Amino acid sequence: PVPGRCAYFVERKKRFCKMIPAPGRRFCGEHGQQEEESDRKRIPCPLDPKHTVYEDQLQKHLKKCNSREKPKPVYFVQDINAGLKDVAEIPEKQVPISSLSKEELENLIIKLKKASNGLELCLEEQILSHQALQEALNDPKNGESAFKHLKQQASILGNMEKLHLLGPGRCFVEFGAGRGKLSHWVDVALQNVDNVQFLLVERAATRFKVDGKHKNRDTIFERLQVDIQHLCLKKVPILEKKKLPVVGIGKHLCGAATDLALRCLVESYTTCYDGENEEPAPKRSRTDKTDMPSNNSADNESNKDDCKPVAGIVIALCCHHKCDWTHYVGREFFKSVGLGPLEFHYFQRMSSWATCGMRETTTKASTSQESEDQTNNTEEHEQTFSKTESGSDTLQGILTVEERKEIGCLCKLLIDHGRIEYLQQRGYKAALQYYTESAVSLENVLLTAVPSLSLIPEPTT
Protein backbone atom coordinates (compact mmCIF):
# COMPACT_ATOMS: atom_id res chain seq x y z
CA PRO A 1 0.00 0.00 0.00
CA VAL A 2 1.03 3.62 -0.54
CA PRO A 3 2.39 5.19 2.68
CA GLY A 4 -0.29 7.26 4.39
CA ARG A 5 -3.10 5.50 2.52
CA CYS A 6 -5.49 2.72 3.53
CA ALA A 7 -3.89 -0.73 3.67
CA TYR A 8 -7.01 -2.56 2.47
CA PHE A 9 -6.63 -4.38 -0.88
CA VAL A 10 -9.73 -3.92 -3.05
CA GLU A 11 -10.03 -7.22 -4.87
CA ARG A 12 -12.54 -5.94 -7.42
CA LYS A 13 -10.22 -3.14 -8.56
CA LYS A 14 -6.97 -5.09 -8.08
CA ARG A 15 -5.37 -2.28 -6.09
CA PHE A 16 -5.14 -0.88 -2.56
CA CYS A 17 -7.72 1.59 -1.31
CA LYS A 18 -6.67 5.20 -1.91
CA MET A 19 -8.47 6.72 1.10
CA ILE A 20 -6.49 8.40 3.88
CA PRO A 21 -7.07 6.73 7.28
CA ALA A 22 -7.26 8.55 10.61
CA PRO A 23 -3.90 9.18 12.38
CA GLY A 24 -2.54 6.00 13.94
CA ARG A 25 -4.81 3.67 11.92
CA ARG A 26 -4.00 1.36 9.01
CA PHE A 27 -7.45 1.38 7.43
CA CYS A 28 -9.92 4.07 6.39
CA GLY A 29 -13.35 4.27 7.97
CA GLU A 30 -14.84 2.21 5.15
CA HIS A 31 -12.46 -0.69 5.75
CA GLY A 32 -11.84 -0.13 9.46
CA GLN A 33 -13.74 -3.31 10.26
CA GLN A 34 -10.65 -5.19 9.12
CA GLU A 35 -8.84 -4.02 12.26
CA GLU A 36 -9.00 -6.67 14.95
CA GLU A 37 -9.35 -4.16 17.77
CA SER A 38 -12.49 -2.62 16.28
CA ASP A 39 -15.74 -3.97 17.72
CA ARG A 40 -18.04 -1.49 15.93
CA LYS A 41 -20.22 -2.94 13.22
CA ARG A 42 -20.48 -1.40 9.76
CA ILE A 43 -23.65 -1.76 7.71
CA PRO A 44 -24.56 -0.76 4.11
CA CYS A 45 -25.92 2.78 3.84
CA PRO A 46 -29.70 2.57 3.21
CA LEU A 47 -29.45 5.50 0.75
CA ASP A 48 -26.63 3.96 -1.27
CA PRO A 49 -25.50 0.39 -0.46
CA LYS A 50 -22.26 0.94 -2.40
CA HIS A 51 -20.75 2.34 0.79
CA THR A 52 -21.01 1.38 4.47
CA VAL A 53 -21.34 3.27 7.74
CA TYR A 54 -20.94 2.51 11.45
CA GLU A 55 -24.27 1.26 12.76
CA ASP A 56 -24.11 3.49 15.83
CA GLN A 57 -23.58 6.57 13.61
CA LEU A 58 -26.27 5.83 11.03
CA GLN A 59 -28.62 8.71 11.91
CA LYS A 60 -25.79 11.22 11.88
CA HIS A 61 -24.54 9.87 8.53
CA LEU A 62 -27.99 10.05 6.88
CA LYS A 63 -28.10 13.81 7.48
CA LYS A 64 -24.89 14.43 5.51
CA CYS A 65 -24.72 11.48 3.09
CA ASN A 66 -24.02 12.62 -0.47
CA SER A 67 -26.77 10.26 -1.69
CA ARG A 68 -29.48 11.95 0.38
CA GLU A 69 -32.27 13.74 -1.45
CA LYS A 70 -31.25 17.37 -1.57
CA PRO A 71 -33.73 20.26 -1.52
CA LYS A 72 -34.89 21.15 -5.01
CA PRO A 73 -33.89 24.63 -6.24
CA VAL A 74 -36.64 27.19 -6.81
CA TYR A 75 -36.28 26.85 -10.59
CA PHE A 76 -36.94 23.07 -10.50
CA VAL A 77 -40.40 22.28 -11.90
CA GLN A 78 -40.97 18.58 -12.52
CA ASP A 79 -41.16 17.75 -16.25
CA ILE A 80 -41.99 21.33 -17.27
CA ASN A 81 -40.14 20.85 -20.58
CA ALA A 82 -40.76 17.11 -21.02
CA GLY A 83 -43.28 17.35 -23.84
CA LEU A 84 -45.53 14.37 -24.51
CA LYS A 85 -47.55 13.33 -21.46
CA ASP A 86 -49.43 10.40 -23.04
CA VAL A 87 -46.96 7.50 -23.19
CA ALA A 88 -49.66 5.35 -24.80
CA GLU A 89 -48.66 6.94 -28.10
CA ILE A 90 -45.27 5.23 -27.95
CA PRO A 91 -45.20 1.63 -29.26
CA GLU A 92 -44.14 -0.87 -26.63
CA LYS A 93 -42.28 -3.32 -28.86
CA GLN A 94 -39.55 -1.86 -31.04
CA VAL A 95 -37.60 -4.34 -33.17
CA PRO A 96 -33.89 -3.53 -33.65
CA ILE A 97 -32.88 -2.41 -37.13
CA SER A 98 -30.69 -5.48 -37.46
CA SER A 99 -33.81 -7.67 -37.09
CA LEU A 100 -35.76 -5.98 -39.88
CA SER A 101 -36.29 -7.86 -43.13
CA LYS A 102 -35.01 -6.46 -46.42
CA GLU A 103 -38.57 -5.49 -47.42
CA GLU A 104 -39.24 -3.72 -44.11
CA LEU A 105 -35.98 -1.77 -44.39
CA GLU A 106 -36.74 -0.79 -47.99
CA ASN A 107 -40.23 0.41 -46.97
CA LEU A 108 -38.69 2.58 -44.25
CA ILE A 109 -36.26 4.12 -46.75
CA ILE A 110 -39.14 4.81 -49.18
CA LYS A 111 -41.06 6.58 -46.39
CA LEU A 112 -37.95 8.56 -45.47
CA LYS A 113 -37.35 9.77 -49.02
CA LYS A 114 -41.03 10.61 -49.54
CA ALA A 115 -41.14 12.65 -46.32
CA SER A 116 -37.90 14.41 -47.28
CA ASN A 117 -39.15 15.34 -50.72
CA GLY A 118 -39.17 19.12 -51.03
CA LEU A 119 -36.76 19.75 -48.15
CA GLU A 120 -33.61 21.75 -48.76
CA LEU A 121 -31.05 18.93 -48.89
CA CYS A 122 -27.97 21.14 -49.33
CA LEU A 123 -27.54 23.44 -46.37
CA GLU A 124 -25.86 26.80 -46.70
CA GLU A 125 -22.31 27.10 -45.39
CA GLN A 126 -21.78 29.69 -42.67
CA ILE A 127 -18.22 28.86 -41.60
CA LEU A 128 -17.27 32.04 -39.77
CA SER A 129 -14.79 33.11 -37.13
CA HIS A 130 -14.45 35.72 -34.41
CA GLN A 131 -11.65 38.00 -33.32
CA ALA A 132 -11.98 36.88 -29.68
CA LEU A 133 -10.46 33.49 -30.53
CA GLN A 134 -7.75 34.55 -32.97
CA GLU A 135 -4.97 34.48 -30.39
CA ALA A 136 -5.96 30.99 -29.19
CA LEU A 137 -6.33 29.74 -32.78
CA ASN A 138 -2.80 30.89 -33.55
CA ASP A 139 -1.30 29.45 -30.37
CA PRO A 140 1.02 26.55 -31.36
CA LYS A 141 0.66 25.05 -27.88
CA ASN A 142 -2.87 23.90 -28.71
CA GLY A 143 -3.06 20.35 -30.01
CA GLU A 144 -5.21 19.12 -32.87
CA SER A 145 -8.21 18.33 -30.65
CA ALA A 146 -8.13 21.74 -28.93
CA PHE A 147 -7.76 23.45 -32.31
CA LYS A 148 -10.90 21.72 -33.62
CA HIS A 149 -12.91 22.85 -30.60
CA LEU A 150 -11.63 26.42 -31.00
CA LYS A 151 -12.60 26.50 -34.69
CA GLN A 152 -16.14 25.40 -33.81
CA GLN A 153 -16.44 27.91 -30.98
CA ALA A 154 -15.11 30.69 -33.23
CA SER A 155 -17.70 29.87 -35.90
CA ILE A 156 -20.53 29.77 -33.36
CA LEU A 157 -19.51 33.22 -32.11
CA GLY A 158 -19.22 34.43 -35.71
CA ASN A 159 -22.77 33.29 -36.42
CA MET A 160 -24.00 34.92 -33.20
CA GLU A 161 -22.36 38.18 -34.24
CA LYS A 162 -23.96 37.97 -37.68
CA LEU A 163 -27.35 37.66 -36.01
CA HIS A 164 -26.53 40.66 -33.75
CA LEU A 165 -26.84 38.51 -30.63
CA LEU A 166 -23.52 39.61 -29.13
CA GLY A 167 -24.41 42.80 -27.35
CA PRO A 168 -25.23 44.46 -24.00
CA GLY A 169 -28.31 43.80 -21.93
CA ARG A 170 -28.45 40.04 -22.57
CA CYS A 171 -28.52 36.87 -20.50
CA PHE A 172 -26.71 34.02 -22.25
CA VAL A 173 -27.98 30.59 -21.21
CA GLU A 174 -25.60 27.79 -22.18
CA PHE A 175 -27.37 24.43 -22.18
CA GLY A 176 -25.22 21.35 -21.59
CA ALA A 177 -22.47 23.73 -20.53
CA GLY A 178 -19.93 21.14 -19.37
CA ARG A 179 -16.78 23.06 -18.50
CA GLY A 180 -18.37 26.28 -19.74
CA LYS A 181 -15.95 27.05 -22.56
CA LEU A 182 -18.51 28.41 -25.00
CA SER A 183 -19.72 30.92 -22.41
CA HIS A 184 -16.11 31.76 -21.67
CA TRP A 185 -15.46 32.80 -25.26
CA VAL A 186 -18.72 34.73 -25.45
CA ASP A 187 -17.58 36.58 -22.34
CA VAL A 188 -14.19 37.30 -23.93
CA ALA A 189 -15.98 38.69 -26.99
CA LEU A 190 -18.07 40.96 -24.73
CA GLN A 191 -15.32 42.08 -22.36
CA ASN A 192 -16.07 45.78 -22.97
CA VAL A 193 -19.86 45.36 -22.82
CA ASP A 194 -22.01 46.14 -19.76
CA ASN A 195 -25.06 44.45 -18.27
CA VAL A 196 -24.33 40.88 -19.37
CA GLN A 197 -24.94 37.70 -17.39
CA PHE A 198 -24.41 33.98 -17.99
CA LEU A 199 -26.36 30.94 -16.81
CA LEU A 200 -24.56 27.62 -17.31
CA VAL A 201 -26.99 24.70 -17.26
CA GLU A 202 -25.44 21.28 -16.59
CA ARG A 203 -27.09 18.41 -14.73
CA ALA A 204 -23.84 16.68 -13.79
CA ALA A 205 -21.13 17.88 -11.45
CA THR A 206 -18.27 18.98 -13.71
CA ARG A 207 -14.53 18.97 -13.14
CA PHE A 208 -11.98 21.38 -14.63
CA LYS A 209 -14.53 24.17 -15.09
CA VAL A 210 -13.27 27.43 -16.58
CA ASP A 211 -15.59 29.49 -14.37
CA GLY A 212 -12.68 30.64 -12.21
CA LYS A 213 -11.35 32.78 -15.07
CA HIS A 214 -14.26 35.18 -14.57
CA LYS A 215 -13.98 35.86 -10.84
CA ASN A 216 -12.32 39.24 -11.27
CA ARG A 217 -14.84 40.46 -13.82
CA ASP A 218 -18.11 42.32 -13.30
CA THR A 219 -19.96 39.83 -15.53
CA ILE A 220 -22.27 37.51 -13.59
CA PHE A 221 -21.69 33.76 -14.02
CA GLU A 222 -24.03 31.30 -12.35
CA ARG A 223 -24.27 27.51 -12.66
CA LEU A 224 -27.61 25.70 -12.56
CA GLN A 225 -27.11 22.03 -11.74
CA VAL A 226 -30.42 20.73 -13.03
CA ASP A 227 -31.73 18.59 -15.87
CA ILE A 228 -33.07 20.80 -18.69
CA GLN A 229 -36.27 18.74 -18.52
CA HIS A 230 -37.10 20.33 -15.15
CA LEU A 231 -35.68 23.84 -15.65
CA CYS A 232 -38.05 26.79 -15.37
CA LEU A 233 -35.99 29.82 -16.43
CA LYS A 234 -38.69 32.19 -15.22
CA LYS A 235 -37.97 31.12 -11.63
CA VAL A 236 -34.21 31.59 -11.76
CA PRO A 237 -33.68 34.42 -9.23
CA ILE A 238 -31.27 36.37 -11.40
CA LEU A 239 -33.77 36.40 -14.30
CA GLU A 240 -36.63 37.31 -11.96
CA LYS A 241 -34.66 40.32 -10.78
CA LYS A 242 -33.29 41.51 -14.13
CA LYS A 243 -35.55 40.51 -16.97
CA LEU A 244 -32.92 40.62 -19.69
CA PRO A 245 -33.60 39.13 -23.13
CA VAL A 246 -32.28 35.56 -23.20
CA VAL A 247 -29.95 34.07 -25.80
CA GLY A 248 -29.92 30.26 -25.70
CA ILE A 249 -26.63 28.69 -26.81
CA GLY A 250 -25.12 25.22 -26.88
CA LYS A 251 -22.24 23.32 -28.45
CA HIS A 252 -23.01 19.70 -29.31
CA LEU A 253 -26.23 19.55 -27.33
CA CYS A 254 -26.95 15.84 -27.32
CA GLY A 255 -30.12 14.41 -28.88
CA ALA A 256 -33.21 15.02 -26.78
CA ALA A 257 -31.41 17.75 -24.80
CA THR A 258 -31.84 20.04 -27.83
CA ASP A 259 -35.60 19.49 -27.82
CA LEU A 260 -35.78 20.07 -24.07
CA ALA A 261 -33.79 23.30 -24.44
CA LEU A 262 -36.00 24.56 -27.27
CA ARG A 263 -39.14 23.89 -25.26
CA CYS A 264 -37.56 25.49 -22.19
CA LEU A 265 -36.92 28.69 -24.15
CA VAL A 266 -39.86 28.86 -26.53
CA GLU A 267 -42.68 27.48 -24.39
CA SER A 268 -42.18 27.48 -20.63
CA TYR A 269 -40.03 30.61 -20.36
CA THR A 270 -41.85 32.68 -22.99
CA THR A 271 -45.29 31.74 -21.63
CA CYS A 272 -44.32 32.54 -18.06
CA TYR A 273 -42.70 35.78 -19.17
CA ASP A 274 -45.75 36.99 -21.10
CA GLY A 275 -48.17 35.82 -18.43
CA GLU A 276 -46.52 38.00 -15.82
CA ASN A 277 -46.95 41.25 -17.74
CA GLU A 278 -50.12 43.15 -16.82
CA GLU A 279 -50.23 44.79 -20.23
CA PRO A 280 -48.69 42.48 -22.82
CA ALA A 281 -47.39 44.14 -25.95
CA PRO A 282 -49.97 43.99 -28.77
CA LYS A 283 -49.20 41.81 -31.74
CA ARG A 284 -48.11 43.65 -34.86
CA SER A 285 -48.70 42.77 -38.44
CA ARG A 286 -45.81 41.94 -40.72
CA THR A 287 -46.67 44.97 -42.87
CA ASP A 288 -46.24 47.38 -39.97
CA LYS A 289 -43.01 49.23 -40.72
CA THR A 290 -42.46 49.91 -37.03
CA ASP A 291 -41.61 46.22 -36.69
CA MET A 292 -38.32 46.70 -38.48
CA PRO A 293 -35.61 47.98 -36.15
CA SER A 294 -33.18 50.71 -37.04
CA ASN A 295 -29.56 50.04 -37.88
CA ASN A 296 -28.59 51.26 -34.42
CA SER A 297 -28.32 48.16 -32.22
CA ALA A 298 -28.70 50.28 -29.07
CA ASP A 299 -32.11 51.44 -30.31
CA ASN A 300 -33.11 47.83 -30.89
CA GLU A 301 -32.19 46.77 -27.38
CA SER A 302 -34.05 49.67 -25.78
CA ASN A 303 -37.22 49.03 -27.77
CA LYS A 304 -38.87 46.60 -25.37
CA ASP A 305 -42.16 46.48 -27.29
CA ASP A 306 -40.33 44.97 -30.25
CA CYS A 307 -38.45 42.31 -28.31
CA LYS A 308 -39.39 38.82 -27.24
CA PRO A 309 -37.99 37.44 -23.98
CA VAL A 310 -35.86 35.10 -26.11
CA ALA A 311 -33.65 37.23 -28.34
CA GLY A 312 -32.11 34.28 -30.16
CA ILE A 313 -31.10 30.62 -30.21
CA VAL A 314 -27.79 29.24 -31.50
CA ILE A 315 -27.24 25.50 -30.95
CA ALA A 316 -24.75 23.13 -32.56
CA LEU A 317 -26.75 19.93 -33.03
CA CYS A 318 -25.51 16.48 -32.10
CA CYS A 319 -26.34 12.80 -31.51
CA HIS A 320 -29.68 12.45 -33.28
CA HIS A 321 -29.63 8.75 -32.38
CA LYS A 322 -30.25 9.87 -28.77
CA CYS A 323 -33.44 11.74 -29.65
CA ASP A 324 -36.69 10.66 -28.02
CA TRP A 325 -40.24 10.85 -29.40
CA THR A 326 -41.51 11.81 -25.95
CA HIS A 327 -39.41 14.99 -25.91
CA TYR A 328 -39.18 15.69 -29.65
CA VAL A 329 -40.59 19.10 -30.60
CA GLY A 330 -41.29 18.17 -34.24
CA ARG A 331 -43.96 15.54 -33.67
CA GLU A 332 -46.61 17.59 -35.49
CA PHE A 333 -44.34 17.85 -38.54
CA PHE A 334 -43.76 14.08 -38.55
CA LYS A 335 -47.50 13.45 -38.38
CA SER A 336 -48.13 15.94 -41.20
CA VAL A 337 -45.95 13.87 -43.56
CA GLY A 338 -47.57 10.58 -42.56
CA LEU A 339 -44.98 9.44 -40.01
CA GLY A 340 -45.36 8.44 -36.39
CA PRO A 341 -43.40 7.30 -33.33
CA LEU A 342 -42.43 3.96 -34.89
CA GLU A 343 -40.83 5.55 -37.95
CA PHE A 344 -39.19 8.16 -35.70
CA HIS A 345 -37.65 5.36 -33.63
CA TYR A 346 -36.03 3.80 -36.69
CA PHE A 347 -34.99 7.10 -38.27
CA GLN A 348 -33.26 8.32 -35.12
CA ARG A 349 -31.36 5.00 -34.91
CA MET A 350 -30.49 5.17 -38.61
CA SER A 351 -29.22 8.75 -38.22
CA SER A 352 -25.97 7.39 -36.78
CA TRP A 353 -25.21 5.93 -40.22
CA ALA A 354 -24.23 9.47 -41.24
CA THR A 355 -21.03 9.06 -39.24
CA CYS A 356 -20.45 5.33 -39.68
CA GLY A 357 -17.65 6.01 -42.15
CA MET A 358 -15.48 7.09 -39.22
CA ARG A 359 -16.14 3.95 -37.21
CA GLU A 360 -12.88 2.15 -38.04
CA THR A 361 -10.55 5.10 -37.42
CA THR A 362 -12.41 5.99 -34.23
CA THR A 363 -11.99 2.47 -32.89
CA LYS A 364 -8.24 2.54 -33.60
CA ALA A 365 -7.87 5.92 -31.94
CA SER A 366 -9.77 4.84 -28.85
CA THR A 367 -7.35 1.98 -28.21
CA SER A 368 -4.18 4.03 -28.63
CA GLN A 369 -5.31 7.31 -27.06
CA GLU A 370 -7.69 6.26 -24.33
CA SER A 371 -6.74 8.99 -21.88
CA GLU A 372 -7.15 11.75 -24.46
CA ASP A 373 -10.55 10.48 -25.56
CA GLN A 374 -11.78 10.47 -21.99
CA THR A 375 -11.21 14.20 -21.75
CA ASN A 376 -12.67 14.98 -25.16
CA ASN A 377 -15.85 12.91 -24.92
CA THR A 378 -17.46 15.46 -22.60
CA GLU A 379 -17.73 17.89 -25.50
CA GLU A 380 -17.61 15.77 -28.66
CA HIS A 381 -20.31 13.14 -29.05
CA GLU A 382 -20.22 12.17 -32.68
CA GLN A 383 -17.89 9.26 -31.94
CA THR A 384 -20.54 7.35 -29.99
CA PHE A 385 -21.72 4.33 -31.96
CA SER A 386 -23.44 1.03 -31.46
CA LYS A 387 -22.98 -2.05 -33.58
CA THR A 388 -26.70 -2.25 -34.37
CA GLU A 389 -26.79 1.35 -35.59
CA SER A 390 -23.66 1.62 -37.67
CA GLY A 391 -22.81 -1.48 -39.58
CA SER A 392 -24.39 -4.70 -38.49
CA ASP A 393 -23.63 -7.74 -40.59
CA THR A 394 -27.30 -8.11 -41.53
CA LEU A 395 -27.12 -4.86 -43.49
CA GLN A 396 -24.07 -5.93 -45.46
CA GLY A 397 -25.14 -6.68 -49.02
CA ILE A 398 -28.35 -4.62 -48.64
CA LEU A 399 -26.80 -1.17 -48.33
CA THR A 400 -23.30 0.04 -49.05
CA VAL A 401 -21.43 2.30 -46.64
CA GLU A 402 -22.11 5.30 -48.87
CA GLU A 403 -25.83 4.49 -49.06
CA ARG A 404 -26.01 4.16 -45.29
CA LYS A 405 -24.22 7.47 -44.92
CA GLU A 406 -26.66 9.18 -47.31
CA ILE A 407 -29.68 7.74 -45.48
CA GLY A 408 -28.21 8.74 -42.12
CA CYS A 409 -27.79 12.33 -43.28
CA LEU A 410 -31.37 12.32 -44.57
CA CYS A 411 -32.63 11.10 -41.18
CA LYS A 412 -30.75 13.88 -39.41
CA LEU A 413 -32.13 16.47 -41.81
CA LEU A 414 -35.72 15.24 -41.36
CA ILE A 415 -35.47 15.36 -37.56
CA ASP A 416 -33.90 18.83 -37.68
CA HIS A 417 -36.54 20.12 -40.09
CA GLY A 418 -39.19 19.21 -37.53
CA ARG A 419 -37.37 21.48 -35.07
CA ILE A 420 -37.26 24.30 -37.64
CA GLU A 421 -41.02 24.08 -38.28
CA TYR A 422 -41.64 24.03 -34.52
CA LEU A 423 -39.74 27.32 -34.15
CA GLN A 424 -41.36 28.89 -37.21
CA GLN A 425 -44.85 28.14 -35.90
CA ARG A 426 -43.93 30.01 -32.71
CA GLY A 427 -42.84 33.18 -34.40
CA TYR A 428 -39.14 32.60 -35.05
CA LYS A 429 -37.08 32.81 -38.19
CA ALA A 430 -35.13 29.57 -37.92
CA ALA A 431 -32.45 28.06 -40.15
CA LEU A 432 -29.92 25.25 -40.42
CA GLN A 433 -26.40 25.74 -41.75
CA TYR A 434 -23.00 24.09 -41.82
CA TYR A 435 -20.89 26.02 -39.35
CA THR A 436 -17.65 24.05 -39.69
CA GLU A 437 -15.97 21.58 -42.03
CA SER A 438 -16.72 17.87 -41.68
CA ALA A 439 -12.99 17.31 -41.14
CA VAL A 440 -13.28 19.37 -37.96
CA SER A 441 -16.50 17.72 -36.74
CA LEU A 442 -18.90 15.32 -38.39
CA GLU A 443 -21.64 16.94 -36.29
CA ASN A 444 -21.30 20.22 -38.18
CA VAL A 445 -24.87 21.59 -38.35
CA LEU A 446 -25.87 24.74 -36.46
CA LEU A 447 -29.47 25.67 -35.65
CA THR A 448 -30.16 29.39 -35.35
CA ALA A 449 -33.37 31.27 -34.59
CA VAL A 450 -34.36 34.89 -33.99
CA PRO A 451 -37.84 36.39 -33.47
CA SER A 452 -39.51 36.95 -36.85
CA LEU A 453 -40.98 40.33 -35.94
CA SER A 454 -37.73 41.80 -34.65
CA LEU A 455 -35.37 40.92 -37.44
CA ILE A 456 -32.14 42.86 -37.56
CA PRO A 457 -30.94 43.72 -41.07
CA GLU A 458 -27.76 42.27 -42.48
CA PRO A 459 -24.71 44.38 -41.60
CA THR A 460 -23.63 46.68 -44.41
CA THR A 461 -20.36 45.91 -46.12
mmCIF file of C-alpha atoms in Angstrom, residues 103 105-115:
data_model
loop_
_atom_site.group_PDB
_atom_site.id
_atom_site.type_symbol
_atom_site.label_atom_id
_atom_site.label_comp_id
_atom_site.label_asym_id
_atom_site.label_seq_id
_atom_site.Cartn_x
_atom_site.Cartn_y
_atom_site.Cartn_z
ATOM 1 C CA GLU A 103 -38.567 -5.494 -47.419
ATOM 2 C CA LEU A 105 -35.977 -1.774 -44.389
ATOM 3 C CA GLU A 106 -36.741 -0.795 -47.985
ATOM 4 C CA ASN A 107 -40.228 0.407 -46.972
ATOM 5 C CA LEU A 108 -38.689 2.579 -44.255
ATOM 6 C CA ILE A 109 -36.263 4.118 -46.752
ATOM 7 C CA ILE A 110 -39.141 4.807 -49.182
ATOM 8 C CA LYS A 111 -41.059 6.577 -46.385
ATOM 9 C CA LEU A 112 -37.947 8.563 -45.475
ATOM 10 C CA LYS A 113 -37.347 9.767 -49.019
ATOM 11 C CA LYS A 114 -41.028 10.607 -49.543
ATOM 12 C CA ALA A 115 -41.138 12.647 -46.324
#
